[in-house]
Amino acid sequence: SPAVYSLDGLLVFGLLLVCTCAYLRKVPRLKAWLLSEKRGVWGVFYKAAVIGTRLHVAVAVSCILMAFYVLVVK
């Protein structure tokens, strides 16, 4: 089955989204362009950026554990 339909594929996608949005929040021009909306479809990116910056330690640990799972276990 494709990776989109598996739970680990969904978790990898979510972690990559959160990490990318948190990184884009640090770039001033991209923050004003992409992360200015707090509602709707663009609000998902804003909320992912907020999660990534506020829970940066938990997100980093989750990324390390997911990388270990994908590279070694799977």
PDB file of C-alpha atoms in Angstrom:
ATOM      1  CA  SER A   1       0.000   0.000   0.000  1.00  0.00           C
ATOM      2  CA  PRO A   2       1.186   3.563  -0.574  1.00  0.00           C
ATOM      3  CA  ALA A   3       2.852   5.425   2.264  1.00  0.00           C
ATOM      4  CA  VAL A   4      -0.009   7.927   2.352  1.00  0.00           C
ATOM      5  CA  TYR A   5      -2.372   5.320   3.766  1.00  0.00           C
ATOM      6  CA  SER A   6      -0.088   4.008   6.492  1.00  0.00           C
ATOM      7  CA  LEU A   7       0.130   5.464   9.973  1.00  0.00           C
ATOM      8  CA  ASP A   8       3.902   5.865   9.894  1.00  0.00           C
ATOM      9  CA  GLY A   9       3.694   7.700   6.562  1.00  0.00           C
ATOM     10  CA  LEU A  10       1.129  10.061   8.047  1.00  0.00           C
ATOM     11  CA  LEU A  11       3.339  10.667  11.095  1.00  0.00           C
ATOM     12  CA  VAL A  12       6.363  11.403   8.900  1.00  0.00           C
ATOM     13  CA  PHE A  13       4.292  13.833   6.841  1.00  0.00           C
ATOM     14  CA  GLY A  14       3.036  15.592   9.989  1.00  0.00           C
ATOM     15  CA  LEU A  15       6.515  15.900  11.460  1.00  0.00           C
ATOM     16  CA  LEU A  16       7.912  17.263   8.209  1.00  0.00           C
ATOM     17  CA  LEU A  17       5.070  19.781   7.992  1.00  0.00           C
ATOM     18  CA  VAL A  18       5.634  20.997  11.548  1.00  0.00           C
ATOM     19  CA  CYS A  19       9.412  21.241  11.109  1.00  0.00           C
ATOM     20  CA  THR A  20       9.140  23.051   7.785  1.00  0.00           C
ATOM     21  CA  CYS A  21       6.589  25.567   9.031  1.00  0.00           C
ATOM     22  CA  ALA A  22       8.630  26.249  12.167  1.00  0.00           C
ATOM     23  CA  TYR A  23      11.674  26.896   9.994  1.00  0.00           C
ATOM     24  CA  LEU A  24       9.716  29.197   7.661  1.00  0.00           C
ATOM     25  CA  ARG A  25       8.496  31.167  10.664  1.00  0.00           C
ATOM     26  CA  LYS A  26      12.087  32.229  11.339  1.00  0.00           C
ATOM     27  CA  VAL A  27      12.405  33.819   7.858  1.00  0.00           C
ATOM     28  CA  PRO A  28      10.784  37.303   8.047  1.00  0.00           C
ATOM     29  CA  ARG A  29       9.553  37.585   4.448  1.00  0.00           C
ATOM     30  CA  LEU A  30       8.123  34.095   4.401  1.00  0.00           C
ATOM     31  CA  LYS A  31       6.507  34.571   7.784  1.00  0.00           C
ATOM     32  CA  ALA A  32       4.601  37.610   6.533  1.00  0.00           C
ATOM     33  CA  TRP A  33       3.679  35.894   3.270  1.00  0.00           C
ATOM     34  CA  LEU A  34       2.787  32.338   4.302  1.00  0.00           C
ATOM     35  CA  LEU A  35       2.048  32.423   8.000  1.00  0.00           C
ATOM     36  CA  SER A  36      -0.022  35.581   8.376  1.00  0.00           C
ATOM     37  CA  GLU A  37      -3.430  33.877   8.120  1.00  0.00           C
ATOM     38  CA  LYS A  38      -4.705  32.231  11.276  1.00  0.00           C
ATOM     39  CA  ARG A  39      -7.874  30.716   9.788  1.00  0.00           C
ATOM     40  CA  GLY A  40      -8.747  28.500   6.887  1.00  0.00           C
ATOM     41  CA  VAL A  41      -6.381  26.364   4.857  1.00  0.00           C
ATOM     42  CA  TRP A  42      -3.426  28.716   5.389  1.00  0.00           C
ATOM     43  CA  GLY A  43      -4.161  28.614   9.112  1.00  0.00           C
ATOM     44  CA  VAL A  44      -2.981  24.996   9.191  1.00  0.00           C
ATOM     45  CA  PHE A  45       0.519  26.193   8.300  1.00  0.00           C
ATOM     46  CA  TYR A  46       0.351  28.886  10.995  1.00  0.00           C
ATOM     47  CA  LYS A  47      -0.748  26.371  13.617  1.00  0.00           C
ATOM     48  CA  ALA A  48       1.960  23.912  12.572  1.00  0.00           C
ATOM     49  CA  ALA A  49       4.540  26.695  12.929  1.00  0.00           C
ATOM     50  CA  VAL A  50       3.284  27.537  16.412  1.00  0.00           C
ATOM     51  CA  ILE A  51       3.457  23.884  17.450  1.00  0.00           C
ATOM     52  CA  GLY A  52       6.970  23.598  16.042  1.00  0.00           C
ATOM     53  CA  THR A  53       8.277  26.650  17.882  1.00  0.00           C
ATOM     54  CA  ARG A  54       6.573  26.040  21.220  1.00  0.00           C
ATOM     55  CA  LEU A  55       7.236  22.301  21.413  1.00  0.00           C
ATOM     56  CA  HIS A  56      10.615  22.294  19.690  1.00  0.00           C
ATOM     57  CA  VAL A  57      12.164  19.768  22.082  1.00  0.00           C
ATOM     58  CA  ALA A  58       9.310  17.276  21.711  1.00  0.00           C
ATOM     59  CA  VAL A  59       9.280  17.735  17.927  1.00  0.00           C
ATOM     60  CA  ALA A  60      13.051  17.193  17.733  1.00  0.00           C
ATOM     61  CA  VAL A  61      12.855  14.013  19.817  1.00  0.00           C
ATOM     62  CA  SER A  62       9.941  12.784  17.693  1.00  0.00           C
ATOM     63  CA  CYS A  63      11.955  13.411  14.515  1.00  0.00           C
ATOM     64  CA  ILE A  64      14.908  11.439  15.880  1.00  0.00           C
ATOM     65  CA  LEU A  65      12.700   8.532  16.945  1.00  0.00           C
ATOM     66  CA  MET A  66      10.874   8.514  13.612  1.00  0.00           C
ATOM     67  CA  ALA A  67      14.172   8.558  11.710  1.00  0.00           C
ATOM     68  CA  PHE A  68      15.381   5.586  13.760  1.00  0.00           C
ATOM     69  CA  TYR A  69      12.129   3.757  13.080  1.00  0.00           C
ATOM     70  CA  VAL A  70      12.208   4.415   9.334  1.00  0.00           C
ATOM     71  CA  LEU A  71      15.907   3.598   8.903  1.00  0.00           C
ATOM     72  CA  VAL A  72      16.295   0.638  11.261  1.00  0.00           C
ATOM     73  CA  VAL A  73      12.973  -0.954  12.123  1.00  0.00           C
ATOM     74  CA  LYS A  74      11.110  -0.544   8.850  1.00  0.00           C
TER      75      LYS A  74
END
